[in-house]
PDB file of C-alpha atoms and ligand atoms in Angstrom:
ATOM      1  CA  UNK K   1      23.115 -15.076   5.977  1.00  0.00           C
ATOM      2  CA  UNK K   2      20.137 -13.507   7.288  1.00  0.00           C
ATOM      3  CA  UNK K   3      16.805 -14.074   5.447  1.00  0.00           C
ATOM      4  CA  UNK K   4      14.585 -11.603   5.148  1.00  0.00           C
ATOM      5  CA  UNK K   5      10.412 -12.861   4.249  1.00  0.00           C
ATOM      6  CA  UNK K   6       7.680 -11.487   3.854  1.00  0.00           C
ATOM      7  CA  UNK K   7       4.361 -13.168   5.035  1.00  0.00           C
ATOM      8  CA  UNK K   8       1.129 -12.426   2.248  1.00  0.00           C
ATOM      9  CA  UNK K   9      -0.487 -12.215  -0.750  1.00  0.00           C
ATOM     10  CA  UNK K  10       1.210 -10.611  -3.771  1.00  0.00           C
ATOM     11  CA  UNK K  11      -2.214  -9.077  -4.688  1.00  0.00           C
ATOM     12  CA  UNK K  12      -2.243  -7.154  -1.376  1.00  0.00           C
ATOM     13  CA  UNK K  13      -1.739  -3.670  -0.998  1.00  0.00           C
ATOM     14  CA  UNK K  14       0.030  -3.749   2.011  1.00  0.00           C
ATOM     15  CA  UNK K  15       2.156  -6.311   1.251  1.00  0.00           C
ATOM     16  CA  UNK K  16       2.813  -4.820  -1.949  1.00  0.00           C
ATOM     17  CA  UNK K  17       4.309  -1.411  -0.174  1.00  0.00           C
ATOM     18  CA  UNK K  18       6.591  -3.816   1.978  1.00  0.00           C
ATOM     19  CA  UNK K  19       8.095  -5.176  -1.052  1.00  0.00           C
ATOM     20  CA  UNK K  20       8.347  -2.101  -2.817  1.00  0.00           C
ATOM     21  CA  UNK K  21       9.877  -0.950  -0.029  1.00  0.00           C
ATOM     22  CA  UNK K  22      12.565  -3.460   0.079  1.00  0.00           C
ATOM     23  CA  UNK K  23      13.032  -3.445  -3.833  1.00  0.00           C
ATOM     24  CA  UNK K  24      13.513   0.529  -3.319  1.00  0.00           C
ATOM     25  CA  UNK K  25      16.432  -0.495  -0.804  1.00  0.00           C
ATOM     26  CA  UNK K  26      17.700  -3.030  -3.295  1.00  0.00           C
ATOM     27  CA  UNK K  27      17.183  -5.936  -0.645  1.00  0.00           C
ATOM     28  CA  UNK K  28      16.140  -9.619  -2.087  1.00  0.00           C
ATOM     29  CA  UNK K  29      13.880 -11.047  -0.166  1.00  0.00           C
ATOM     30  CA  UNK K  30      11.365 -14.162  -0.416  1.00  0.00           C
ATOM     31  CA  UNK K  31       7.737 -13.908  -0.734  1.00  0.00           C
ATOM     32  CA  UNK K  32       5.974 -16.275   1.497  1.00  0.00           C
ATOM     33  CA  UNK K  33       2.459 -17.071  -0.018  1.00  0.00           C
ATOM     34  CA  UNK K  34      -0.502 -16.670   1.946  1.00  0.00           C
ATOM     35  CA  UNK K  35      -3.574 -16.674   0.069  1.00  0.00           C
ATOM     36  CA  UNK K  36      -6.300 -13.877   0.675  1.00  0.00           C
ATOM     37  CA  UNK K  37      -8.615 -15.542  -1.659  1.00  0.00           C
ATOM     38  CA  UNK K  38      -8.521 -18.983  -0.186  1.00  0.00           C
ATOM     39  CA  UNK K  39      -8.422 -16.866   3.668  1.00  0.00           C
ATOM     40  CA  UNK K  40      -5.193 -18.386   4.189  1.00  0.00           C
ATOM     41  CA  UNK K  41      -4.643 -15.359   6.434  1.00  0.00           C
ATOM     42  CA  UNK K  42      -7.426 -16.911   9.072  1.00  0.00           C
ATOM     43  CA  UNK K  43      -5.816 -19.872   9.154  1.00  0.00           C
ATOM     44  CA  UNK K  44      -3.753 -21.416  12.435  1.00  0.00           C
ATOM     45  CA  UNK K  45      -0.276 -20.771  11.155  1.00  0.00           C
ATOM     46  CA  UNK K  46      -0.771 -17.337   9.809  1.00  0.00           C
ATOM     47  CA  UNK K  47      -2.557 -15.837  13.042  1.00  0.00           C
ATOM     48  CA  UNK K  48       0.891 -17.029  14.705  1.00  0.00           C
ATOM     49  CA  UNK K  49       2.441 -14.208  12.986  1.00  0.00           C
ATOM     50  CA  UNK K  50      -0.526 -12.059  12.566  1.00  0.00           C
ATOM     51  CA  UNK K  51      -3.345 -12.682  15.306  1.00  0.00           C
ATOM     52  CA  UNK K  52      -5.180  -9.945  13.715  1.00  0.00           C
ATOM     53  CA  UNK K  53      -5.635 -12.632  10.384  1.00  0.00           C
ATOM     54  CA  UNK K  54      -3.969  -9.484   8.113  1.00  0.00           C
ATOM     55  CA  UNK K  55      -0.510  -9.034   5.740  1.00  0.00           C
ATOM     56  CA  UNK K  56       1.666  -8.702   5.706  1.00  0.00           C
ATOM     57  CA  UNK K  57       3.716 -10.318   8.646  1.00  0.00           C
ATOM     58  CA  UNK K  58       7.656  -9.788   8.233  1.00  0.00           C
ATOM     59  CA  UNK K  59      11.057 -11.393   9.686  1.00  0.00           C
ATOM     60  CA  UNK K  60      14.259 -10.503   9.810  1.00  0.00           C
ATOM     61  CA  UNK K  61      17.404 -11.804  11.216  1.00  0.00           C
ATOM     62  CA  UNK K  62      14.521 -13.423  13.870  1.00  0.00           C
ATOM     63  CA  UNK K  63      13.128 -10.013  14.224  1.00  0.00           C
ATOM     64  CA  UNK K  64       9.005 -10.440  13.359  1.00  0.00           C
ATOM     65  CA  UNK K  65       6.706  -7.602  12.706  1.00  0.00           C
ATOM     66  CA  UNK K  66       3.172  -6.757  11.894  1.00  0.00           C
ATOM     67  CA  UNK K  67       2.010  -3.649  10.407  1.00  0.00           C
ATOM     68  CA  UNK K  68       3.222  -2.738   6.737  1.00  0.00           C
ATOM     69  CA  UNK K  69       3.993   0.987   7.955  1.00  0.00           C
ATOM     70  CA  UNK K  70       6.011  -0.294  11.059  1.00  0.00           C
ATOM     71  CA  UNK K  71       7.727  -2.658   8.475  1.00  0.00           C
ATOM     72  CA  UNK K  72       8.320  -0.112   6.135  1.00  0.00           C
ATOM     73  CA  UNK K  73      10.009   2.299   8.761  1.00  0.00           C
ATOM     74  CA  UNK K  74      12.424  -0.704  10.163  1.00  0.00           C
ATOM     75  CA  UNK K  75      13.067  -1.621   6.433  1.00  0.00           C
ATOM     76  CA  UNK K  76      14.350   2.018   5.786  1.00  0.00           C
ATOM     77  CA  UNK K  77      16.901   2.178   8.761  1.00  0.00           C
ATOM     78  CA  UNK K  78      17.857  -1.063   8.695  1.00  0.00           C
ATOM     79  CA  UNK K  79      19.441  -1.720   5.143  1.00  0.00           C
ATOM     80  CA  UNK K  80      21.466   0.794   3.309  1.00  0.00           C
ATOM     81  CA  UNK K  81      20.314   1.903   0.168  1.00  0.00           C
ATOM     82  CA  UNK K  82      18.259   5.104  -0.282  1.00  0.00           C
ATOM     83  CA  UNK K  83      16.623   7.167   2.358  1.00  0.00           C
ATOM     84  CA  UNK K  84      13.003   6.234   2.166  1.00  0.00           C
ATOM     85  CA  UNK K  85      12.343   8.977   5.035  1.00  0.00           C
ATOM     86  CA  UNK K  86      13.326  12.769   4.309  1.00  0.00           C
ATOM     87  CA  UNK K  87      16.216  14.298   6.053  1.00  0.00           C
ATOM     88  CA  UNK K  88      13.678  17.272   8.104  1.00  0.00           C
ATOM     89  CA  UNK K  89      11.538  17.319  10.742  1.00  0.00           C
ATOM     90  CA  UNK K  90       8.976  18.969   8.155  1.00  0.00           C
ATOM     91  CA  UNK K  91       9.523  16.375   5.383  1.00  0.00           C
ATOM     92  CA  UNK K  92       9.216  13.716   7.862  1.00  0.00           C
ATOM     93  CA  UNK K  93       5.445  14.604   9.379  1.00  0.00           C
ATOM     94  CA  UNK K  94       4.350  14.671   5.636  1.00  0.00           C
ATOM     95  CA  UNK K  95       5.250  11.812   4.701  1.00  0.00           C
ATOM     96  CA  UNK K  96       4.185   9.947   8.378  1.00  0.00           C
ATOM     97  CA  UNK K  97       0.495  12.460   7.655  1.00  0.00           C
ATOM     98  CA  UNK K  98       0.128  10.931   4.509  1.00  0.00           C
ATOM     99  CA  UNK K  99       0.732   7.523   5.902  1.00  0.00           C
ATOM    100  CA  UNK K 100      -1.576   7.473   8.615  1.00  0.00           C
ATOM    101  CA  UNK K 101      -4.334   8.965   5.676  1.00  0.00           C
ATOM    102  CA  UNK K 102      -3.928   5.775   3.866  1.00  0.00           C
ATOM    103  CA  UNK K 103      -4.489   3.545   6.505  1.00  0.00           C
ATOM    104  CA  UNK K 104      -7.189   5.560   7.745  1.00  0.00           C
ATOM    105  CA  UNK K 105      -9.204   7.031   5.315  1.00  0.00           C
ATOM    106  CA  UNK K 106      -7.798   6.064   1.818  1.00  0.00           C
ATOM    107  CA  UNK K 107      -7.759   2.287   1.670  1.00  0.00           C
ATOM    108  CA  UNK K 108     -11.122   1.776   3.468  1.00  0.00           C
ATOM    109  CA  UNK K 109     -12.578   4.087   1.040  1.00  0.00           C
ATOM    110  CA  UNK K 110     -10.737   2.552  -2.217  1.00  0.00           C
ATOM    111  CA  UNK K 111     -10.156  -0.833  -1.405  1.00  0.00           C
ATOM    112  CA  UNK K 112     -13.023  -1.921   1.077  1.00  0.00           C
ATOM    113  CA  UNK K 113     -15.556   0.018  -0.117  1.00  0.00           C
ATOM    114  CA  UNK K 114     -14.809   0.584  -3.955  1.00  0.00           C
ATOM    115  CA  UNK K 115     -12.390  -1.901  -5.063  1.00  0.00           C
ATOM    116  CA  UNK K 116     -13.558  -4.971  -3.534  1.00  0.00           C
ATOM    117  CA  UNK K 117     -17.423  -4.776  -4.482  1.00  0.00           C
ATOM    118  CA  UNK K 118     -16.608  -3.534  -7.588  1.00  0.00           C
ATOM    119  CA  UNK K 119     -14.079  -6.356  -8.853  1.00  0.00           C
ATOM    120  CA  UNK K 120     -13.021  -8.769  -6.257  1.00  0.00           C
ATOM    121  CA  UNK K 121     -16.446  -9.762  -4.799  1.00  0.00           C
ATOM    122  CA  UNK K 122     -18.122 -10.136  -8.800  1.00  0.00           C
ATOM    123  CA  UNK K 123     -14.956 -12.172  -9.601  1.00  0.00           C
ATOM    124  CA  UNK K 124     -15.239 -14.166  -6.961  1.00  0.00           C
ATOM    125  CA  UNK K 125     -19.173 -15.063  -7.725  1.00  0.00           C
ATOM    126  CA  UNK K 126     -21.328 -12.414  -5.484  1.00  0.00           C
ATOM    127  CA  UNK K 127     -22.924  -9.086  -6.112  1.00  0.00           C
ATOM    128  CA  UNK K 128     -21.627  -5.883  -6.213  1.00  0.00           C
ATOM    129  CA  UNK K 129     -23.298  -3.769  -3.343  1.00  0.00           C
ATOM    130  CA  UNK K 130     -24.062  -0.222  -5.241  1.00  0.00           C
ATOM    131  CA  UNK K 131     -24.676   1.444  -2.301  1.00  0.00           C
ATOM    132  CA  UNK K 132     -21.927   0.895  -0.747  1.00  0.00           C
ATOM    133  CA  UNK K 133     -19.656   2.208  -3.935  1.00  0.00           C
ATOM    134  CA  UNK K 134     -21.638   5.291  -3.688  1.00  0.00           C
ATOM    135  CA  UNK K 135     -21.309   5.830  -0.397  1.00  0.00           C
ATOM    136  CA  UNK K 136     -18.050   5.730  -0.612  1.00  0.00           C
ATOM    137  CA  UNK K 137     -16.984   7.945  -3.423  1.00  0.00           C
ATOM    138  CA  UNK K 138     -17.040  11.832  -1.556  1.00  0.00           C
ATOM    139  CA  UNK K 139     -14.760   9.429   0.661  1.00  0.00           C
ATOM    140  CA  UNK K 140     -12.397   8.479  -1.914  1.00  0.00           C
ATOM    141  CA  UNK K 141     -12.595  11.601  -3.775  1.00  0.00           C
ATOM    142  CA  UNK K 142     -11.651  13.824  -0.505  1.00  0.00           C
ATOM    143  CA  UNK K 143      -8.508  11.304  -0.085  1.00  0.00           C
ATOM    144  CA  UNK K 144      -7.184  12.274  -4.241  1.00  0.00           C
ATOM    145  CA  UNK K 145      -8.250  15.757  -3.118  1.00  0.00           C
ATOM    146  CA  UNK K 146      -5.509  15.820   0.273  1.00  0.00           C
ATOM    147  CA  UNK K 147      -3.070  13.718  -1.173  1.00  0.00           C
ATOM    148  CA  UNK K 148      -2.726  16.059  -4.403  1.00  0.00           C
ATOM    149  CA  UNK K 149      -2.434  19.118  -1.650  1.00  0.00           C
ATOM    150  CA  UNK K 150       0.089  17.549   0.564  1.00  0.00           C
ATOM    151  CA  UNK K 151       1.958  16.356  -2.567  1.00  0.00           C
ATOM    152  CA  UNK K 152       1.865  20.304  -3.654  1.00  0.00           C
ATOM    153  CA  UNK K 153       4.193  21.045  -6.610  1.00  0.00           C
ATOM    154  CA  UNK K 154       6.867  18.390  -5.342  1.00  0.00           C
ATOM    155  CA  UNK K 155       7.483  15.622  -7.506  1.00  0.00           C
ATOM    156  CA  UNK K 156       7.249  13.098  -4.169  1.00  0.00           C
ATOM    157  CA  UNK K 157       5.507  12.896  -1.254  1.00  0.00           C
ATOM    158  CA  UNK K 158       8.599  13.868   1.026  1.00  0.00           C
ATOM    159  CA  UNK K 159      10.159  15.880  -1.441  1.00  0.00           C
ATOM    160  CA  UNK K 160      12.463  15.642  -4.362  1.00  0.00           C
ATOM    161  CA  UNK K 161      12.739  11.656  -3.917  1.00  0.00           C
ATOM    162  CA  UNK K 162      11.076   8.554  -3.280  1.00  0.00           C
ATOM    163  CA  UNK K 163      10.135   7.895   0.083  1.00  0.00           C
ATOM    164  CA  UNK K 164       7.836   5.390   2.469  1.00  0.00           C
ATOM    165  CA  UNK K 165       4.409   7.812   1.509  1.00  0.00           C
ATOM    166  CA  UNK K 166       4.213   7.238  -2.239  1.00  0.00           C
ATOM    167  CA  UNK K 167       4.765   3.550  -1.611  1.00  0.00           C
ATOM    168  CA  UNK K 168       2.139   3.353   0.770  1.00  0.00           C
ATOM    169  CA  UNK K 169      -0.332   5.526  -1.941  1.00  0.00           C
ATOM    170  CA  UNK K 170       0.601   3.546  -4.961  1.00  0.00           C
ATOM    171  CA  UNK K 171      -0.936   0.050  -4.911  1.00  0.00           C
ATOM    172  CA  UNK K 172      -3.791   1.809  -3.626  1.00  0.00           C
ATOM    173  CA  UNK K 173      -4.466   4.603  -6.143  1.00  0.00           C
ATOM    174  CA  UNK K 174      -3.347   2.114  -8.469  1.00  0.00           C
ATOM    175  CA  UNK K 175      -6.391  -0.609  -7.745  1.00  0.00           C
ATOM    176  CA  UNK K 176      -9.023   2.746  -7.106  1.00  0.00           C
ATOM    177  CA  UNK K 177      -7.863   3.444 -10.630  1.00  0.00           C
ATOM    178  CA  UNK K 178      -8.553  -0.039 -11.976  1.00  0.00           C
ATOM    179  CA  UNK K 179     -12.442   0.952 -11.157  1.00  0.00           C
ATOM    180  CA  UNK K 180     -14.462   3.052 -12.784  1.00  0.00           C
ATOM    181  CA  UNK K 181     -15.529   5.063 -10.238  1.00  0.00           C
ATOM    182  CA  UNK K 182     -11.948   5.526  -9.269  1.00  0.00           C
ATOM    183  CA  UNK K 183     -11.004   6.699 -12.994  1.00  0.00           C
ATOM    184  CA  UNK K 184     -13.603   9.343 -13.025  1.00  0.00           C
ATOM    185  CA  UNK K 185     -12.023  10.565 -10.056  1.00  0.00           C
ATOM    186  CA  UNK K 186      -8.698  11.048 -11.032  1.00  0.00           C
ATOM    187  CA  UNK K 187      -9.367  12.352 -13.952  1.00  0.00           C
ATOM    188  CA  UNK K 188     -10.041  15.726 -11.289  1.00  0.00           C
ATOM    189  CA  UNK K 189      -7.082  14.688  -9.928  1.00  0.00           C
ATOM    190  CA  UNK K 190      -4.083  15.454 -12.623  1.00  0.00           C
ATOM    191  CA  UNK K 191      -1.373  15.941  -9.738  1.00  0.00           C
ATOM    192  CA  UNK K 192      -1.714  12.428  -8.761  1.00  0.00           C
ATOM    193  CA  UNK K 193      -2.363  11.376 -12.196  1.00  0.00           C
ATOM    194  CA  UNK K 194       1.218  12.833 -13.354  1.00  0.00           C
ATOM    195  CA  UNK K 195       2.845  11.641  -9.831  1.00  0.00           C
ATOM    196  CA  UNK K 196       1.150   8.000 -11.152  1.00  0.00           C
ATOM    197  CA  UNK K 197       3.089   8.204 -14.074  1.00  0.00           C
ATOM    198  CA  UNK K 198       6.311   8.764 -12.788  1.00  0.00           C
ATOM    199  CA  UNK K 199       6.111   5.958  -9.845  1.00  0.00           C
ATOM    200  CA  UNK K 200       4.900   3.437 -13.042  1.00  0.00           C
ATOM    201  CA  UNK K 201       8.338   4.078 -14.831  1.00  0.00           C
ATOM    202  CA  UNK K 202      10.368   2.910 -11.460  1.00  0.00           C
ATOM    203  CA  UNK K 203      11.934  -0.975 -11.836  1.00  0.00           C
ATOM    204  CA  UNK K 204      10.562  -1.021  -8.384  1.00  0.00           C
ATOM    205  CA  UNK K 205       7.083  -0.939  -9.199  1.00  0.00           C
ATOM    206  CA  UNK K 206       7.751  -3.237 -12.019  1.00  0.00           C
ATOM    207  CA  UNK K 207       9.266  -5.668  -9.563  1.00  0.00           C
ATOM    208  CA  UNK K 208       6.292  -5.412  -7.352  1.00  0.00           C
ATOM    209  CA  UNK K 209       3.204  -4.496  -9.176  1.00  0.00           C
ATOM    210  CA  UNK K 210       3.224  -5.742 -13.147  1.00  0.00           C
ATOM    211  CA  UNK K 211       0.546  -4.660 -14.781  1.00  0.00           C
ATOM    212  CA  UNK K 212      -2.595  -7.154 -15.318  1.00  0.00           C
TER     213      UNK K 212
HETATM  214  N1  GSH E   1      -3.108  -2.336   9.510  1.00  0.00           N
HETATM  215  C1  GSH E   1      -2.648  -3.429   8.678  1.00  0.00           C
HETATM  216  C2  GSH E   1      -3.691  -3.679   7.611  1.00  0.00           C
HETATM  217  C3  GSH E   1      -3.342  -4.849   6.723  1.00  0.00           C
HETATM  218  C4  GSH E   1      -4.521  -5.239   5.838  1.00  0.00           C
HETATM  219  O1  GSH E   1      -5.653  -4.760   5.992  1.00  0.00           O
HETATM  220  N2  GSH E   1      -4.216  -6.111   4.887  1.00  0.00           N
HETATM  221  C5  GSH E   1      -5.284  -6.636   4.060  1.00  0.00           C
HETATM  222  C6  GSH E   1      -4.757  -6.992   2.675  1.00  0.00           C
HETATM  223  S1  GSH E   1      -4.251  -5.541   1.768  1.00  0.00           S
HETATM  224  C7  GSH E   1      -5.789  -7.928   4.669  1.00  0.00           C
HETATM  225  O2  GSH E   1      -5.027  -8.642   5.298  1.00  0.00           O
HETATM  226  N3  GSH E   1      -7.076  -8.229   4.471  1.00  0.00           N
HETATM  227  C8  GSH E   1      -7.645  -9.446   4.920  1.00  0.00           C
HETATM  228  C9  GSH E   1      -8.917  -9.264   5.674  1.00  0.00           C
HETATM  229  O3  GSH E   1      -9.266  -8.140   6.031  1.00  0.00           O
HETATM  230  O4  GSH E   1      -9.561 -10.305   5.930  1.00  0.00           O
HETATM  231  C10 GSH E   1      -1.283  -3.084   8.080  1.00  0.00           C
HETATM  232  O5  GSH E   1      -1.010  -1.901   7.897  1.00  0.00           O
HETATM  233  O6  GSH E   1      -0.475  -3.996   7.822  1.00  0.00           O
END
């Protein structure tokens, strides 16, 4: 029987919209622990897999990957289950637009710039850089502000169901919410706020992301 791992952190965003991916298709799979805190990720056996020293990293049936939206994608065609992409040309761009925004704009502003100095970095013993919350916020705020137009009056990202985009959103509205700054701005954001609430009711997201 084929195995199917993935490489990372449970804590991780990306790796987080890998396996919600995979829970989504119904597909067991093992997590393979690679500590962010400890920068497990930098370490000899992990830049094998990843010489960029990120996660997730991903096999199947001898098949490795990098990238959680490449991952995502082969995920989708290759088990059976749902369709994580929509059926249209249309529905497809939106979903692959609002992909590329996360990567590009909405996790460096939440998660590098808000999330991390705001929780991770006192956690972990250092000081919180104000500045560079601030600095991010109009950043943050603009990425609520797109995603709640793309999203429209759909219930989904692609449409009527599920698909790859709100999996790639989710863990990381759902750690910009954990902040303060990141509450205050979704409370101007009541689109995403209601899509929140109807990803948090999926088993998937239970699976993947328990609350802390
Ligand atoms: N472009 C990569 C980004 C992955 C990424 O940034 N992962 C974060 C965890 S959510 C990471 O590995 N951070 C470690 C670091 O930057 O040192 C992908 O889409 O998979």
């Amino acid at each position: 029987m084929s195995q199917t791992l993935v490489y990372g952190d449970a804590i991780s965003t990306y790796v987080r919209s890998v396996r919600l991916a995979l829970e989504e298709k119904g597909v067991a799979h093992t997590l393979v622990a690679v500590d962010l805190v400890k920068g497990q990720h930098l370490e000899e056996a992990h830049l094998a897999r990843h010489p960029w020293g990120k996660m997730p990293a991903f096999e199947h049936d001898g098949h490795s990957i990098y990238e959680a939206a490449a991952i995502m994608r082969y995920i989708d065609e290759v088990f059976p289950g749902p369709a994580l992409m929509p059926a249209t040309p249309v529905g497809r761009s939106r979903v692959n637009q609002v992909m590329g925004i996360v990567e590009s704009y909405g996790y460096p502003a939440s998660i590098t710039h808000i999330f991390i100095p705001r929780v991770l970095v006192p956690a972990l013993g250092g000081q919180t850089d104000e500045a560079e919350i601030e600095a991010a916020k109009p950043r943050a705020a603009l990425f609520l502000k797109e995603i709640g137009r793309l999203l429209g009056e759909a219930n989904y990202f692609g449409g009527a169901t599920v698909s790859l985009a709100d999996l790639h959103v989710l863990p990381v509205v759902t750690y910009l919410r954990a902040t303060p700054e990141g509450l205050a701005l979704l409370a101007a954001a009541p689109s995403i706020e209601a899509w929140l609430g109807r990803m948090n009711e999926r088993s998937s997201v239970h699976a993947v992301m328990p609350p802390s």
